[in-house]
mmCIF file of C-alpha atoms and ligand atoms in Angstrom:
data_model
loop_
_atom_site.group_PDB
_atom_site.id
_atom_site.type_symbol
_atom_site.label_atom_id
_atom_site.label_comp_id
_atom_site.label_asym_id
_atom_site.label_seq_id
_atom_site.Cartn_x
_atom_site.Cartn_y
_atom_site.Cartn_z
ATOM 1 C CA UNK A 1 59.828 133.217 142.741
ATOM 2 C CA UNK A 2 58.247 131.283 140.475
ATOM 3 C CA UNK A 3 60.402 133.626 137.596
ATOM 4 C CA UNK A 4 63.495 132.521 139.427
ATOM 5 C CA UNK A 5 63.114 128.973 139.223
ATOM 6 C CA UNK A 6 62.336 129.367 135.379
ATOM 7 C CA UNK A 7 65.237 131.534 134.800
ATOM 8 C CA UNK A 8 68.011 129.255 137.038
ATOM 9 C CA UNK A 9 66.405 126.056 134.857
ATOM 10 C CA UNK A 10 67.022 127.795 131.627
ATOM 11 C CA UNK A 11 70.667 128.413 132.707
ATOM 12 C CA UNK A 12 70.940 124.829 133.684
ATOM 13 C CA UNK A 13 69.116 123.626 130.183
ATOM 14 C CA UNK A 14 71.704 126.033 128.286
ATOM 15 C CA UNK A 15 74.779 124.479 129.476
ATOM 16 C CA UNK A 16 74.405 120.855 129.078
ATOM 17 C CA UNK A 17 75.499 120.873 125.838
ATOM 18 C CA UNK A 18 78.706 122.020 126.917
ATOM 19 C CA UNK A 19 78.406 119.608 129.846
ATOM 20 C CA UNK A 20 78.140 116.900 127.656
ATOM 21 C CA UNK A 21 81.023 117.825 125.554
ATOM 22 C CA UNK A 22 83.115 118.159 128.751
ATOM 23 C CA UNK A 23 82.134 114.900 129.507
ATOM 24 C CA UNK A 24 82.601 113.005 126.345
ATOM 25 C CA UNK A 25 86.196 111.866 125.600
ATOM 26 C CA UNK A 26 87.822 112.731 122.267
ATOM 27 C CA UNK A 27 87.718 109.431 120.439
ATOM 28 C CA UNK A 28 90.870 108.199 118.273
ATOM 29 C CA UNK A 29 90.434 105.287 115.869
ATOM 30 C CA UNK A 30 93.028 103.161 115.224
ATOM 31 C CA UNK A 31 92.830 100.678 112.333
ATOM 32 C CA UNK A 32 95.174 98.219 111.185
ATOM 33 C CA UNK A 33 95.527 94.608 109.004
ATOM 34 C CA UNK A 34 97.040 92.196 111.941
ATOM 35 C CA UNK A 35 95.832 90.728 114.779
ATOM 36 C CA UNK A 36 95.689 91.498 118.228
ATOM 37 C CA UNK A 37 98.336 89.154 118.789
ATOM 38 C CA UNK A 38 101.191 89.981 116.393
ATOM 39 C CA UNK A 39 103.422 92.539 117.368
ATOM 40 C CA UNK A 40 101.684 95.302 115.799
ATOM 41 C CA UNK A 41 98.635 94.264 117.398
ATOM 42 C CA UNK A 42 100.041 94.388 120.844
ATOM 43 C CA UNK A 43 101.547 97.930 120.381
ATOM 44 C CA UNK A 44 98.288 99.472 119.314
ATOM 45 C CA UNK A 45 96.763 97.668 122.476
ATOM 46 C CA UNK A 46 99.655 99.042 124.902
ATOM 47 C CA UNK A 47 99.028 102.626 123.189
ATOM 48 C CA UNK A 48 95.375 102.114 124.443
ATOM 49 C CA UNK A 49 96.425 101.615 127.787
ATOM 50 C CA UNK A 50 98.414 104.117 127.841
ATOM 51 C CA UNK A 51 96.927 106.806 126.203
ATOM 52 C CA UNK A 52 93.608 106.085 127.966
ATOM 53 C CA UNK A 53 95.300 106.341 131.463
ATOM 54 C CA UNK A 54 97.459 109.630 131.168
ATOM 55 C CA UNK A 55 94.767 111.754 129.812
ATOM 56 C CA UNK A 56 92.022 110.640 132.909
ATOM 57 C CA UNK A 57 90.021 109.284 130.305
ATOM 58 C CA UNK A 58 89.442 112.523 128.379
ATOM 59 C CA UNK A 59 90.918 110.095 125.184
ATOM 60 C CA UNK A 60 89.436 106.543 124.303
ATOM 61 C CA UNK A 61 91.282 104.991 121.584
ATOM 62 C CA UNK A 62 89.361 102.437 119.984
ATOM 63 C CA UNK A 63 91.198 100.112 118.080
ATOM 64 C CA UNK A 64 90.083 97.730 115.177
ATOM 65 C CA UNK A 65 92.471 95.290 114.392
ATOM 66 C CA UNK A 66 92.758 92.539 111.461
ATOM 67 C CA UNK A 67 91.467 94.588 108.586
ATOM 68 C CA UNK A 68 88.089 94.651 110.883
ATOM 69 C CA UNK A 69 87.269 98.830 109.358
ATOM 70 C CA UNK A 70 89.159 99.249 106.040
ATOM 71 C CA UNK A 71 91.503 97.082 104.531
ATOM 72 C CA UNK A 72 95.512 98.531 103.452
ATOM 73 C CA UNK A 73 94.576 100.820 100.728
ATOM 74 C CA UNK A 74 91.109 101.971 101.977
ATOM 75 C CA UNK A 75 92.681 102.862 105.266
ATOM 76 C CA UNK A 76 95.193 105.209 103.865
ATOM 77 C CA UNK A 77 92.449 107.295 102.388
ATOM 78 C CA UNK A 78 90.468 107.234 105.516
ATOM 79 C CA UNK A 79 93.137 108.822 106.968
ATOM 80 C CA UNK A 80 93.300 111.535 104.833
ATOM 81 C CA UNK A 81 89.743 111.872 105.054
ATOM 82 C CA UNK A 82 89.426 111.967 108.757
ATOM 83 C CA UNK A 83 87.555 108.904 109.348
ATOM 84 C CA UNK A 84 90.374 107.247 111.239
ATOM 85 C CA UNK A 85 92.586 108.986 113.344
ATOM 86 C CA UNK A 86 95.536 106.839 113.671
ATOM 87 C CA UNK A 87 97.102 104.153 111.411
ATOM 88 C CA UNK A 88 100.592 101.889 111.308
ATOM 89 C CA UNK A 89 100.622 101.007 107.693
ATOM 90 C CA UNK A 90 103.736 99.200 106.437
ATOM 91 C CA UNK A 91 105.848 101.970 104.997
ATOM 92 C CA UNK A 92 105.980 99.799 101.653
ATOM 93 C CA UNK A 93 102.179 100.964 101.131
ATOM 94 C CA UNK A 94 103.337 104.553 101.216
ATOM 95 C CA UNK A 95 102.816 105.220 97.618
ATOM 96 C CA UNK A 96 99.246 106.186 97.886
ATOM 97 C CA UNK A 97 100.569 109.292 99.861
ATOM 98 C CA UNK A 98 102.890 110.318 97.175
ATOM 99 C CA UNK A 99 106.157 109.357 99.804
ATOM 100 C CA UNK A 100 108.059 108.195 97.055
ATOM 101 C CA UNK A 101 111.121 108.267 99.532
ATOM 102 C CA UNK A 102 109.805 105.360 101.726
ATOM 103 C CA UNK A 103 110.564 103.147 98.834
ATOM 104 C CA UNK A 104 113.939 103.196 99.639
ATOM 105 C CA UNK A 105 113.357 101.081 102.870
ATOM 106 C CA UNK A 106 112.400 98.317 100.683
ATOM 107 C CA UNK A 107 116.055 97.770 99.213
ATOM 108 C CA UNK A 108 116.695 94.202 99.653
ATOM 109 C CA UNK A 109 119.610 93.695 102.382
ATOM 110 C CA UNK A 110 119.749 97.506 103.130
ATOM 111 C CA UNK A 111 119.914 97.349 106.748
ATOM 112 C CA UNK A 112 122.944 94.597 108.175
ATOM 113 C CA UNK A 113 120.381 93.433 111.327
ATOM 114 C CA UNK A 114 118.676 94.670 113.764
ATOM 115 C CA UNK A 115 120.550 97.036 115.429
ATOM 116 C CA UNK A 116 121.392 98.921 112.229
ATOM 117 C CA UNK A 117 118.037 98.747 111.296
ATOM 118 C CA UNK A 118 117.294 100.327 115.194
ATOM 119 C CA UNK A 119 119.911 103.106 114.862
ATOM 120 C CA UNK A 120 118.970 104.533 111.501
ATOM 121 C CA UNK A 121 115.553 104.779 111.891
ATOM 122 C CA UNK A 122 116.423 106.623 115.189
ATOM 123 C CA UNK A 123 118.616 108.945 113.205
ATOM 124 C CA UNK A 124 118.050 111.556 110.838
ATOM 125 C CA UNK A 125 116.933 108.768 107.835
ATOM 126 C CA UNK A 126 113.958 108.086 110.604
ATOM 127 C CA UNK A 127 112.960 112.173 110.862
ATOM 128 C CA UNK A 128 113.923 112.829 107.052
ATOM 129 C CA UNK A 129 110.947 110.403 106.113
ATOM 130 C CA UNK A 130 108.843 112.113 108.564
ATOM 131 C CA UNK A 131 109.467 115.677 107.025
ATOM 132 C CA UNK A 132 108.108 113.992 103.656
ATOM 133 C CA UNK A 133 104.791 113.536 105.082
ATOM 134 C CA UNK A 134 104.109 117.706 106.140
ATOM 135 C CA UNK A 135 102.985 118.409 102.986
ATOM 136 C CA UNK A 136 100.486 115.734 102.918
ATOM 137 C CA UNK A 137 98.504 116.085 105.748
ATOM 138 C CA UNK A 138 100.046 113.346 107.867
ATOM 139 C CA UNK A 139 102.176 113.289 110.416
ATOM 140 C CA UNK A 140 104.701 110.692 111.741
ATOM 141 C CA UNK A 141 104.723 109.691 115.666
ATOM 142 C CA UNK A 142 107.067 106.402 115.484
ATOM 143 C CA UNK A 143 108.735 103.218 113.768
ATOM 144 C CA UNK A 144 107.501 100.030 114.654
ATOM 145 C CA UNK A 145 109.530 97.044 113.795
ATOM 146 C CA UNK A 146 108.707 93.778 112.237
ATOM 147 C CA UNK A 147 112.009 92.454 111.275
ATOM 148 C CA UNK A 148 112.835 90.869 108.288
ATOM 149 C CA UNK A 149 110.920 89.038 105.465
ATOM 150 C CA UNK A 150 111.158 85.717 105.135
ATOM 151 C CA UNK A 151 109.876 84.697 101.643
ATOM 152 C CA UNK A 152 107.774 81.513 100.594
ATOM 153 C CA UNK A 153 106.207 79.332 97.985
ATOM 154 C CA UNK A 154 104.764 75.559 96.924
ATOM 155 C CA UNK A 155 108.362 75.140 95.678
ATOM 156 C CA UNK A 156 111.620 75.513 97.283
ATOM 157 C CA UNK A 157 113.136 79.024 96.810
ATOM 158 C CA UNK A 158 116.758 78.807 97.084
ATOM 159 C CA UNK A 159 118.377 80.631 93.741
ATOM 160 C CA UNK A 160 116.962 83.102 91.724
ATOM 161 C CA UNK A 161 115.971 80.556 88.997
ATOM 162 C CA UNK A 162 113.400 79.173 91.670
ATOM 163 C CA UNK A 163 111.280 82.044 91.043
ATOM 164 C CA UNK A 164 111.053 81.772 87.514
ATOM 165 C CA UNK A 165 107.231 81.910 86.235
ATOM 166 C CA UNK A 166 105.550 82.163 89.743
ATOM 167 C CA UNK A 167 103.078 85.177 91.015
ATOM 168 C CA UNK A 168 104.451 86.845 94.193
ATOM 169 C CA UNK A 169 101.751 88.898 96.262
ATOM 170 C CA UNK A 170 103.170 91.624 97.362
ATOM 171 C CA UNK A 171 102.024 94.529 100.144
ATOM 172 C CA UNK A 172 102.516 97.423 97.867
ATOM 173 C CA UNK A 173 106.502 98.066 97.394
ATOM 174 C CA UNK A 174 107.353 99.034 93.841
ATOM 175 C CA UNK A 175 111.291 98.010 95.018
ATOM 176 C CA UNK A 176 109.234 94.237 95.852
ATOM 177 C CA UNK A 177 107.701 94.350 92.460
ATOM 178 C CA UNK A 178 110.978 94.888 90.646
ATOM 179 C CA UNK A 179 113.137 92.811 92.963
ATOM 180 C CA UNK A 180 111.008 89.865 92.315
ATOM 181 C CA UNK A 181 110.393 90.353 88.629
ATOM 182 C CA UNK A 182 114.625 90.728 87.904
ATOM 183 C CA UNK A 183 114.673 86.758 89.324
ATOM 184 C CA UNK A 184 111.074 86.271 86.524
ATOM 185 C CA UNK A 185 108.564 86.035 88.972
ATOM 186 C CA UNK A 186 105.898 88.766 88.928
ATOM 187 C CA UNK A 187 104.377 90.246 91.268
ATOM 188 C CA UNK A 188 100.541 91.164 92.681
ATOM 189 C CA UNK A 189 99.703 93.990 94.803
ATOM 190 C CA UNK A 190 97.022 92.702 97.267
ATOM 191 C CA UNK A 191 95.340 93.381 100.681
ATOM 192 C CA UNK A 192 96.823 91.263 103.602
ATOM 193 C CA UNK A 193 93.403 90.658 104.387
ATOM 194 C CA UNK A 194 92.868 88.742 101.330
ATOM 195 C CA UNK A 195 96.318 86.767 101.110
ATOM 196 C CA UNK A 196 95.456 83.490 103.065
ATOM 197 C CA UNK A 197 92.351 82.196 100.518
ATOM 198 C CA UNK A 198 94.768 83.845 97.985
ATOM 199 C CA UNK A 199 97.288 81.415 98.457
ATOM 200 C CA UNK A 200 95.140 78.552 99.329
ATOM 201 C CA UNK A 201 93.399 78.951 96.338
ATOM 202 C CA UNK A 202 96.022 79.490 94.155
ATOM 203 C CA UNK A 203 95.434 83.265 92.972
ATOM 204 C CA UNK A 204 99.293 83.776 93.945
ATOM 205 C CA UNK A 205 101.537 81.042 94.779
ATOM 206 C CA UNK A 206 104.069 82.817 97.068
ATOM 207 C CA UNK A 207 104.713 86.027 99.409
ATOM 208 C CA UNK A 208 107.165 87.562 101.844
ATOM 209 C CA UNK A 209 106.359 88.553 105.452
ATOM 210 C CA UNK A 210 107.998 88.271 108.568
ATOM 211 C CA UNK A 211 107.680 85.016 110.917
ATOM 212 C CA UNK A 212 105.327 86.642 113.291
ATOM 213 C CA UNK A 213 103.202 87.459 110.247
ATOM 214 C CA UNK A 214 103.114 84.174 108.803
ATOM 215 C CA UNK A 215 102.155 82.436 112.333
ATOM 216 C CA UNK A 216 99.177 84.765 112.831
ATOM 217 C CA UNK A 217 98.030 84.715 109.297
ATOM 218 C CA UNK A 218 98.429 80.921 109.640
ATOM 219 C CA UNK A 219 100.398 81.538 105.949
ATOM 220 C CA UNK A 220 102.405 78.678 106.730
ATOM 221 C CA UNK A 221 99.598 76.205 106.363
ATOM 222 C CA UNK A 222 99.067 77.196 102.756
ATOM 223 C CA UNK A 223 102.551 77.619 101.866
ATOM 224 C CA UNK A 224 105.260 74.418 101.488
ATOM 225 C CA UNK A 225 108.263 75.952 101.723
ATOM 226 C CA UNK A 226 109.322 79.053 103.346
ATOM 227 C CA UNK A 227 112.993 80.203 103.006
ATOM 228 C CA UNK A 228 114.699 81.928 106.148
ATOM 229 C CA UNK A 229 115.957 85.115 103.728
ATOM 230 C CA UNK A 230 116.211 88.085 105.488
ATOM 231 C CA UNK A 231 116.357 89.803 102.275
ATOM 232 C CA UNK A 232 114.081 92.497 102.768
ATOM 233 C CA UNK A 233 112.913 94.886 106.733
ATOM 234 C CA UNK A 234 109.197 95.018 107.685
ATOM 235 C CA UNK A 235 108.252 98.307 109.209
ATOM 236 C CA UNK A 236 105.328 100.612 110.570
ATOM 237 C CA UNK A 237 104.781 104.425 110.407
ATOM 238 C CA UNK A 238 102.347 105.330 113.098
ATOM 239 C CA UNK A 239 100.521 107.704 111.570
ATOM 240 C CA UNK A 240 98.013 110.463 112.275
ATOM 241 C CA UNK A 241 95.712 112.777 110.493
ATOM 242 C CA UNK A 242 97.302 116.123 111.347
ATOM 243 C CA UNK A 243 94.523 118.841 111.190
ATOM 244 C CA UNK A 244 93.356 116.391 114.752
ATOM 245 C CA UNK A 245 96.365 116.029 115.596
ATOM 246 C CA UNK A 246 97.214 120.013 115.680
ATOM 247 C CA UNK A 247 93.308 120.791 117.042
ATOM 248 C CA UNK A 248 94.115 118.581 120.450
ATOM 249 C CA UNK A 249 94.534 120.466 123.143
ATOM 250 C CA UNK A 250 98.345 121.221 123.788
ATOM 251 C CA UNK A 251 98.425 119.398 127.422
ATOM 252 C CA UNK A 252 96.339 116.167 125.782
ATOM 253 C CA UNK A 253 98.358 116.024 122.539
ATOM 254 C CA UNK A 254 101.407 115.914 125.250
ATOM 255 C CA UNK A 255 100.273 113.010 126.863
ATOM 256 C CA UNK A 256 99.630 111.409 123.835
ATOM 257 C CA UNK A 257 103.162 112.098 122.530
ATOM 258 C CA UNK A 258 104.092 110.397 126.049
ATOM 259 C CA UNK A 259 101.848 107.265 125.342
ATOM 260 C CA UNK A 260 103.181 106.798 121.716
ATOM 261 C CA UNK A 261 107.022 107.442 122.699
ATOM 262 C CA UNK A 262 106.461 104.325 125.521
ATOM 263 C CA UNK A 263 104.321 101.605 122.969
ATOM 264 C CA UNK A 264 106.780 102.434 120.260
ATOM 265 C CA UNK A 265 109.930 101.087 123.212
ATOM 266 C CA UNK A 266 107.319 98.506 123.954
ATOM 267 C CA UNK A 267 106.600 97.427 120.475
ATOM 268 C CA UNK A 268 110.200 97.720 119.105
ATOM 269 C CA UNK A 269 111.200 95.880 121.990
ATOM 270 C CA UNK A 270 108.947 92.477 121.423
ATOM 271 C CA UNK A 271 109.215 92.608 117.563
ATOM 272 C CA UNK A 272 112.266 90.814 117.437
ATOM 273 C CA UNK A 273 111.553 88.301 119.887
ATOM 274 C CA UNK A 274 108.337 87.526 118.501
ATOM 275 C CA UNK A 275 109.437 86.725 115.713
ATOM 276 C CA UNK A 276 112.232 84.405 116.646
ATOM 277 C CA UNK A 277 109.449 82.664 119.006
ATOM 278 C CA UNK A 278 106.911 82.995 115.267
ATOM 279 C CA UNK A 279 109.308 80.860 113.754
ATOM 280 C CA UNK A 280 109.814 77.987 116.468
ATOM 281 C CA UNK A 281 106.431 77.543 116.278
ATOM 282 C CA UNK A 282 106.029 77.231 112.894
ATOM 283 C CA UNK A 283 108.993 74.420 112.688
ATOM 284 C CA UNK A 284 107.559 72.888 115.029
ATOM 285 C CA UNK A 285 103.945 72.536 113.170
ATOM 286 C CA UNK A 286 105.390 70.685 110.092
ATOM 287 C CA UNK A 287 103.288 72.035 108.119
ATOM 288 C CA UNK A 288 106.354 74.093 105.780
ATOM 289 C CA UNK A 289 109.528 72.934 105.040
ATOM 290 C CA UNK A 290 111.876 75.663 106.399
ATOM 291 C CA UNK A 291 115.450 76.267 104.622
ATOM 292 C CA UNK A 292 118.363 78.835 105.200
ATOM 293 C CA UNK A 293 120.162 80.134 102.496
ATOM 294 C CA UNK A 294 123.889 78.749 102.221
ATOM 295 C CA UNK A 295 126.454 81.387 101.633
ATOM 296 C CA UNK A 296 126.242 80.483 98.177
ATOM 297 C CA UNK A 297 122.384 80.975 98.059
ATOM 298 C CA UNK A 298 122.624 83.792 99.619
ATOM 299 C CA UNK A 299 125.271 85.469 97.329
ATOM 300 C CA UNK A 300 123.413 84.492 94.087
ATOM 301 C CA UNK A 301 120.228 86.177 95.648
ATOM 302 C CA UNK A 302 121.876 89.411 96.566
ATOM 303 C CA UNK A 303 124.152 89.556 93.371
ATOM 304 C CA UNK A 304 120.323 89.066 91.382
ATOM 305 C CA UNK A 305 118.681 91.648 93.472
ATOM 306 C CA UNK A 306 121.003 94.238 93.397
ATOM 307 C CA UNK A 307 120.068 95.936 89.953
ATOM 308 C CA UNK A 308 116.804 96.967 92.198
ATOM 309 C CA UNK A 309 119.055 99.807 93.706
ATOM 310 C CA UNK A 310 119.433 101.614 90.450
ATOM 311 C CA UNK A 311 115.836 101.623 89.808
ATOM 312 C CA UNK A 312 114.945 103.327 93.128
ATOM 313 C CA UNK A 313 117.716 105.964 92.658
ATOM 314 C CA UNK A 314 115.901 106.884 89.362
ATOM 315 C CA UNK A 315 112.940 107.105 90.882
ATOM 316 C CA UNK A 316 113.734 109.218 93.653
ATOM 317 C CA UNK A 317 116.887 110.126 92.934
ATOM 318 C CA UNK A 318 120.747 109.316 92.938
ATOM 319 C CA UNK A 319 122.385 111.848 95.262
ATOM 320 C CA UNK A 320 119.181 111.216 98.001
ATOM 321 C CA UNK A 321 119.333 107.797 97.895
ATOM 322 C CA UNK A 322 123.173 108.121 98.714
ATOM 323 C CA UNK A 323 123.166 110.016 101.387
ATOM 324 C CA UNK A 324 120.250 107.466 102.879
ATOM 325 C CA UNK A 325 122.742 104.635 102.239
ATOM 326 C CA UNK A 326 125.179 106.596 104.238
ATOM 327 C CA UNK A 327 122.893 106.262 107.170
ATOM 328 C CA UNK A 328 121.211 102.752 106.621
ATOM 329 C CA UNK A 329 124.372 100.991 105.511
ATOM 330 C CA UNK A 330 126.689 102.789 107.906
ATOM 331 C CA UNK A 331 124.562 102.453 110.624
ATOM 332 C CA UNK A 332 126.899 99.956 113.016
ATOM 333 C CA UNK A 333 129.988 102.114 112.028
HETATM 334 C C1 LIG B 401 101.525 93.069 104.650
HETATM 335 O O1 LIG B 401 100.558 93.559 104.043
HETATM 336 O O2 LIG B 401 102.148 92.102 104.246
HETATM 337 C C2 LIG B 401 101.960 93.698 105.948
HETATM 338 O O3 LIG B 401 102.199 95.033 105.708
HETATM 339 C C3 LIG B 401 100.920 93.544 106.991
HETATM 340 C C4 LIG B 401 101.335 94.250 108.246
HETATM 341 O O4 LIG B 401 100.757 95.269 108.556
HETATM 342 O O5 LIG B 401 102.232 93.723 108.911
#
């Protein structure tokens, strides 16, 4: 008897290892630079939700918001090293990865608006990107949006004379870089985490971001004068390490494709909105002047940013970059 009772508690002592794996949930951790409240915020949130509730639980996703784990750059390579899971960098701090391609989504004025924006990220320009990624270890589950960049300054910035002799931050865009030294500005790459006391402090004395970026960054206390320009599209790569990604099991990584494919219509569907409500409330602070190009304006800004086009088709090269303006700048036709 009394070797029965040994033997059955040994069985029961051998499995609860595997118990305990059973029971513990596969963990993702999702890092990114804004806050819970901007757009980008919100969609990791609403992945959350919905990841957590159509696996049972067997997936927690814990997500660390406004630069909280690793700043831009650092959380690139903890992606690569497997100490995040998931990530929705800008795709202007692609470089890191060797994704030269994504600089062509920093062209100023490549996509019309919104919709064309919408529609050629949907398209083959969307999955093209994606392909680029394979062979680095990464792989791409959506595009979230964050409109268009609105750019800023102590001074008004209305022609491209304005920016003569000031230092832009940028997020990471070599495209930026160039665009803003051809009107003699130049240009700073620099965490988002770091660009508030940056400004107020003088280290830079402009940037670009969209409006929902400036509200929840507060950039518009520190900045005067923030011109409505359009001229250049903010958006996300949700991104995973794929050696996790392929180990999931096949039925979890499918309700995980399900939970991404539902925040991403979530997401892209408040972006715009959010930003349009971003920049009510920051007219209605007072605390920046806010200007809109005139036609004028705007045509002497385009005409001085154009030369920008020829540098990226270097780069990557001419005969890719035209078949991507095929798709970006067709993308309503
Ligand atoms: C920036 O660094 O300006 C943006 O990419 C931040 C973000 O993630 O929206």
């Amino acid at each position: 008897m009394r070797k029965v009772i040994v033997a059955a508690a040994a069985a029961v002592l051998s499995m609860a290892p595997l118990l305990t794996m059973a029971q513990s949930p596969i963990i993702i951790k999702f890092s990114h630079v804004v806050t819970d409240d901007a757009p980008k915020g919100k969609g990791a949130l609403k992945y959350k939700e919905l990841a957590e509730k159509y696996t049972g639980g067997k997936v927690k996703v814990d997500v660390y918001p406004n630069s909280s784990l690793y700043k831009d750059k650092e959380e690139i390579e903890a992606l690569q090293l497997g100490s995040v899971q998931m990530l929705a960098p800008s795709t202007a701090k692609f470089a890191p990865l060797g994704a030269k391609e994504f600089e062509a989504l920093d062209l100023p004025w490549l996509f019309k608006d919104n919709e064309s924006y919408d529609k050629a990220m949907k398209g083959p320009v969307g999955q093209w990107l994606f392909k680029k990624l394979e062979t680095k270890g990464i792989i791409g589950l959506g595009y979230w949006d964050n409109g268009f960049h609105m750019v800023s300054s102590n001074r008004p910035l209305l022609m491209p004379a304005d920016f003569q002799g000031i230092k832009m931050r940028i997020s990471g865009s070599k495209i930026a870089d160039q665009y803003f030294r051809n009107v003699g500005a130049t240009a700073q790459i620099m965490a988002f985490s770091e660009l508030y006391q940056a400004l107020q402090t003088g280290v830079v004395d402009g940037c670009e971001n969209t409006p929902s970026n400036y509200l929840t960054q507060k950039l518009h206390e520190v900045q005067k004068h923030i011109t409505v320009s359009y001229h250049a599209h903010l958006q996300y790569a949700v991104i995973v390490n794929a050696k996790f990604w392929n180990g999931l099991p096949a039925d979890i990584r499918g309700q995980l494709e399900k939970a991404m494919a539902e925040a991403t219509e979530y997401t892209n569907m408040i972006a715009i909105q959010e930003n349009e409500d971003a920049l009510a409330e920051i007219k209605k602070t007072g605390k920046s002047e806010i200007v809109t190009l005139t036609p004028e304006q705007d045509a002497a800004m385009r005409k001085a940013l154009d030369p920008v086009y020829q540098d990226v088709a270097k780069r990557v090269s001419q005969s890719l970059i035209d078949e991507f303006l095929k798709e970006t700048r067709g993308a309503t036709n």
